[in-house]
Amino acid sequence: MSHSVSRREFMNLLSATFGTGALIQLGSALSLLPMTAKAASLSLAAPMPGKGKVVILGAGISGLTVAWELTKAGYDCTVLEASNRAGGRVFTVRSGTVIDEIGNRQVCDWDNEPHMYFNAGAARIPSTHRNLLHYCKELGVELEMFINESKTAYMQDDNMMGGKRVRNGEVSTNVRGFLAELFAKCYTTAQLNEPFTESESEIILGLIRQFGDLDRNKMTYHGSSRAGYVSGGLLDHGVEKEMIEFKNLMKSRLIGNTFTANEGETGPMLMQPVGGMDMVIQGFTRKLGDKVIYGAPVVGVQIKENGVDVAYDHDGKRHSISADYCFNCIPAHLMTGIPNNYPEDYLTSMRSIRRGEAYKSAFQAKYRFWEDEDIYGGISWINAPISQIWYPPQGIHKAKGIILSAYNFGGGMVFTKMSQEERVEAALAQGEKLHPNYRDVVEKPVTIAWHRMNHMLGCSARWGSGFSGWTDEVQTLFDRLQQPVNGRHYFIGDQMAYHGAWQESAIASAHWALEDMDQRVRSMAAQA
Amino acid sequence: MKHSLLALTLAAGGLSLNAAAEMDTSYYNDHYCTTCHGADGGGSEGVQAPRLAGMEPWYLKRQLEHFRAGIRGTHKEDFQGTEMQPMAAKLSDDSIADLVQWVGTWKYMPTPVTIAGNAEAGKALYATCASCHGTSGEGNAALGAPALAGQNDWYLVTQLQNFKAGYRGKDPQDTYGAQMGPMAASLADEAAINNVVSYINTLGR
Ligand SMILES: Cc1cc2nc3c(=O)[nH]c(=O)nc-3n(C[C@H](O)[C@H](O)[C@H](O)COP(=O)(O)OP(=O)(O)OC[C@H]3O[C@@H](n4cnc5c(N)ncnc54)[C@H](O)[C@@H]3O)c2cc1C
């Protein structure tokens, strides 16, 4: 390395190599990173007399947020939900749950116990999702810890080490050892003289040594006890596992997961509601009671000068409801099939959104076989369409558990297109590479192909086509759809946020719409 | 209304595997078409599922049977057809009869124009089509050719592309599709397809 490295460059390199965790550690010392924003607290004005009727289309978490906030502010809310349950993509499967996949309905017949559930949609709550956490607190939703990365879970890739499964901790330790040695070689004191002082360099080299558990004097890597022992360690001297050469590990693209799995939004501490993610939804629906109408698909939306008319089916009859305001979280690709009088450019924006294809599946395990292998949660990674196996952090040491047998967020069509039998066989055949006895110890499969789930048909909204990403054109489409029609109809949901597939995003879109409406109401009240 | 799962499996035909749970059959039936085909079967561009309202009962029945048997919607390049095919795979004869009756209760509503082609040029191309589909695109039951007028134009385009490419109509048992295939092949290119569909758009309904 012939040129000296600036602080910024050095940090970019650090984050690219070691993950953002290292960056945050170092960055906050140099105070270069922004602070996260505070949780939004809404203070909504009471409705103007005779102008307080609100209809909410879809009982997704964004719709429920709107209904709850406006109810508190004194509005008269009705939520129309097509399905016979609330929550949309917040969906917990347990004994008796119907999985309403069109063309492949399933009924879950797992043991009926509190810990025997599966979060088929949203599953993780990051510490930074303040608005969601705020509602958990307000609605009395009990939370427990959830962990993304387990060092004792496995990684398996047919291209790596003859397809042998390797513990995540062995992978990360050896990869870090290699990278740290590389760094140490590049960053000699001489090169770091400028712009770092000698004592700063010492700190950095110390960090590099710690990062990879390098030999103190030579700054070289020869393996580390962090990878775990083959035997002993307590009453016998520990026998360290042999170091795995980096050139063997680099055959798999999965190894980077050991850095990213525990960073950013999936970094500790993550949380989950005790008993299933739908406890959040139940928190809302307990408060809203019969304001939520189930089995009530919206079949028409007409925006008028001073309100919105909505038609819906319920109990075999067609109904209509006139409201002053309408908030709509029906997925865009379904909304285009419902008669409406939206402005053409509003519809064009809706039509431009493509739908995602996330897929998850789960088994009931006859016993918690992973605990016999020192695994108590976290994720095993595999280079196969199932991608991941999740071990439940809940119900530790109980007789049985529910194990996630596939999670393919971006490429779920592979499974979606299979029959139920083919999906199950694929999960078994691929899972066997991580747990050789898998086939014998799991039973009662459920599969959730979000692309085919009734009233949803996708996860999550995809703005922009292909890999072109977020262009100016997409920005224009997004901005149009975010604006209300006549100040009366708001389109919401995580589809109306820049960061899809998080409950926090859906809530943020609801808050945006509520604040916009509130401003309009306040200015109307001031004029009146 | 609660039924045992067994009774339900027989009734709705749509349930896979698992045992003795109870579920509410009044909600879970085979009337799930509107999630994709839009409210009252008006068609949904977002899902690329066409209008069903106003469809001829004989044509609707045949397509459901063809999808069920895998005669249509199984070619792996037929992206939209393979979305529909599994939706029909588990329907019983009774259920198909019930669905045809249900779809029949929906009133036809006009579909929006989304294709920009040269209708004038399309008119000349349509001359061939008229012998089977009728001069006003009203269809001909005797020949087994469905109405085209008033169908979603984006859907008609997909079908012509798929017939032309052999993604639809090539199954040995698809005798009706076999008649249509060569007709689509006679449309030279994308522009010709857009033109003829633009002309069909002018036929009204
Ligand atoms: C596999 C997967 C993993 C995820 N992981 C996480 C995670 O770990 N953490 C996290 O925070 N988030 C996660 N998410 C994202 C989270 O679930 C969503 O962002 C959030 O639930 C979206 O809420 P929404 O308000 O946009 O509405 P949606 O959930 O999209 O709800 C829309 C509602 O509209 C209803 N509807 C549809 N048609 C009609 C109609 N015609 N009439 C009336 N109602 C209708 C639907 O039934 C549904 O209830 C995940 C999602 C998936 C699928």
PDB file of C-alpha atoms in Angstrom, chain A residues 82-84 96 98 100 102-109 295 298-299 313 318 333-334 336-339 351 354-355 413 417 420-421 444-446 451-452 454-457, chain B residues 5 12 14-24 27-32 35-40 42-47 78-79 82-83 86-87 90 109 112 114:
ATOM      1  CA  ALA A  82     -60.868  -9.411   3.616  1.00  0.00           C
ATOM      2  CA  SER A  83     -59.419 -12.319   5.559  1.00  0.00           C
ATOM      3  CA  ASN A  84     -60.925 -13.836   8.685  1.00  0.00           C
ATOM      4  CA  GLY A  96     -55.406 -25.253  14.444  1.00  0.00           C
ATOM      5  CA  VAL A  98     -55.487 -22.421   8.728  1.00  0.00           C
ATOM      6  CA  ASP A 100     -54.925 -19.923   3.459  1.00  0.00           C
ATOM      7  CA  ILE A 102     -54.843 -20.354  -2.608  1.00  0.00           C
ATOM      8  CA  GLY A 103     -54.908 -23.807  -4.170  1.00  0.00           C
ATOM      9  CA  ASN A 104     -53.051 -25.372  -1.225  1.00  0.00           C
ATOM     10  CA  ARG A 105     -54.888 -24.771   2.032  1.00  0.00           C
ATOM     11  CA  GLN A 106     -53.341 -26.393   5.080  1.00  0.00           C
ATOM     12  CA  VAL A 107     -54.428 -26.843   8.667  1.00  0.00           C
ATOM     13  CA  CYS A 108     -51.728 -26.940  11.308  1.00  0.00           C
ATOM     14  CA  ASP A 109     -51.914 -29.905  13.686  1.00  0.00           C
ATOM     15  CA  GLY A 295     -64.365 -11.510   6.025  1.00  0.00           C
ATOM     16  CA  VAL A 298     -63.322  -4.251  -0.255  1.00  0.00           C
ATOM     17  CA  VAL A 299     -64.800  -4.296  -3.769  1.00  0.00           C
ATOM     18  CA  ASP A 313     -68.861  -7.763   0.778  1.00  0.00           C
ATOM     19  CA  ARG A 318     -72.833  -6.095  -0.509  1.00  0.00           C
ATOM     20  CA  HIS A 333     -51.189  -5.326  -6.986  1.00  0.00           C
ATOM     21  CA  LEU A 334     -54.567  -6.342  -5.518  1.00  0.00           C
ATOM     22  CA  THR A 336     -55.555  -2.457  -9.152  1.00  0.00           C
ATOM     23  CA  GLY A 337     -58.206  -5.186  -9.460  1.00  0.00           C
ATOM     24  CA  ILE A 338     -60.752  -3.278  -7.353  1.00  0.00           C
ATOM     25  CA  PRO A 339     -62.966  -0.740  -9.144  1.00  0.00           C
ATOM     26  CA  ARG A 351     -49.291  -0.541 -11.223  1.00  0.00           C
ATOM     27  CA  ARG A 354     -43.989  -5.502  -8.419  1.00  0.00           C
ATOM     28  CA  ARG A 355     -44.585  -8.167  -5.800  1.00  0.00           C
ATOM     29  CA  MET A 413     -40.702 -19.047  -6.497  1.00  0.00           C
ATOM     30  CA  LYS A 417     -44.143 -23.578  -7.979  1.00  0.00           C
ATOM     31  CA  GLN A 420     -46.884 -29.478  -1.218  1.00  0.00           C
ATOM     32  CA  GLU A 421     -45.285 -32.934  -1.384  1.00  0.00           C
ATOM     33  CA  LYS A 444     -46.059 -32.229  10.306  1.00  0.00           C
ATOM     34  CA  PRO A 445     -44.786 -29.762   7.724  1.00  0.00           C
ATOM     35  CA  VAL A 446     -46.370 -26.414   6.960  1.00  0.00           C
ATOM     36  CA  HIS A 451     -46.774 -15.268  -3.432  1.00  0.00           C
ATOM     37  CA  ARG A 452     -49.942 -17.378  -3.169  1.00  0.00           C
ATOM     38  CA  ASN A 454     -54.911 -15.312  -0.063  1.00  0.00           C
ATOM     39  CA  HIS A 455     -55.451 -11.539   0.060  1.00  0.00           C
ATOM     40  CA  MET A 456     -51.708 -10.962  -0.046  1.00  0.00           C
ATOM     41  CA  LEU A 457     -50.076 -12.627  -3.060  1.00  0.00           C
TER      42      LEU A 457
ATOM     43  CA  LEU B   5     -61.893 -31.503   8.367  1.00  0.00           C
ATOM     44  CA  ALA B  12     -64.051 -28.206  -0.908  1.00  0.00           C
ATOM     45  CA  GLY B  14     -58.750 -27.937  -1.591  1.00  0.00           C
ATOM     46  CA  LEU B  15     -57.110 -29.109   1.618  1.00  0.00           C
ATOM     47  CA  SER B  16     -53.811 -30.848   1.867  1.00  0.00           C
ATOM     48  CA  LEU B  17     -52.484 -33.335   4.385  1.00  0.00           C
ATOM     49  CA  ASN B  18     -53.009 -32.683   8.032  1.00  0.00           C
ATOM     50  CA  ALA B  19     -55.491 -34.305  10.327  1.00  0.00           C
ATOM     51  CA  ALA B  20     -58.184 -33.575  12.797  1.00  0.00           C
ATOM     52  CA  ALA B  21     -58.388 -29.802  13.111  1.00  0.00           C
ATOM     53  CA  GLU B  22     -61.708 -28.000  12.911  1.00  0.00           C
ATOM     54  CA  MET B  23     -62.274 -25.142  10.584  1.00  0.00           C
ATOM     55  CA  ASP B  24     -64.951 -22.768   9.467  1.00  0.00           C
ATOM     56  CA  TYR B  27     -65.157 -18.788   5.015  1.00  0.00           C
ATOM     57  CA  TYR B  28     -62.804 -21.314   3.416  1.00  0.00           C
ATOM     58  CA  ASN B  29     -64.383 -22.414   0.145  1.00  0.00           C
ATOM     59  CA  ASP B  30     -63.326 -22.369  -3.502  1.00  0.00           C
ATOM     60  CA  HIS B  31     -64.536 -18.813  -4.048  1.00  0.00           C
ATOM     61  CA  TYR B  32     -61.023 -17.410  -3.907  1.00  0.00           C
ATOM     62  CA  THR B  35     -58.256 -12.172  -4.937  1.00  0.00           C
ATOM     63  CA  CYS B  36     -56.527 -12.508  -8.308  1.00  0.00           C
ATOM     64  CA  HIS B  37     -59.224 -11.762 -10.867  1.00  0.00           C
ATOM     65  CA  GLY B  38     -60.364  -8.614  -9.069  1.00  0.00           C
ATOM     66  CA  ALA B  39     -63.602  -7.582  -7.411  1.00  0.00           C
ATOM     67  CA  ASP B  40     -66.550  -9.216  -9.226  1.00  0.00           C
ATOM     68  CA  GLY B  42     -63.336  -7.469 -13.340  1.00  0.00           C
ATOM     69  CA  GLY B  43     -59.705  -8.384 -14.074  1.00  0.00           C
ATOM     70  CA  SER B  44     -56.547  -7.308 -12.223  1.00  0.00           C
ATOM     71  CA  GLU B  45     -53.547  -6.004 -14.063  1.00  0.00           C
ATOM     72  CA  GLY B  46     -51.365  -6.174 -10.956  1.00  0.00           C
ATOM     73  CA  VAL B  47     -51.726  -9.967 -10.947  1.00  0.00           C
ATOM     74  CA  ASP B  78     -46.040 -19.654 -19.639  1.00  0.00           C
ATOM     75  CA  PHE B  79     -45.530 -17.404 -16.661  1.00  0.00           C
ATOM     76  CA  THR B  82     -48.518 -21.439 -14.476  1.00  0.00           C
ATOM     77  CA  GLU B  83     -49.891 -18.985 -11.894  1.00  0.00           C
ATOM     78  CA  PRO B  86     -52.444 -24.809  -9.611  1.00  0.00           C
ATOM     79  CA  MET B  87     -55.554 -22.778  -8.695  1.00  0.00           C
ATOM     80  CA  LYS B  90     -57.823 -29.443  -7.002  1.00  0.00           C
ATOM     81  CA  MET B 109     -67.894  -4.060 -16.789  1.00  0.00           C
ATOM     82  CA  PRO B 112     -59.572   0.039 -19.556  1.00  0.00           C
ATOM     83  CA  THR B 114     -53.785   0.033 -21.876  1.00  0.00           C
TER      84      THR B 114
END
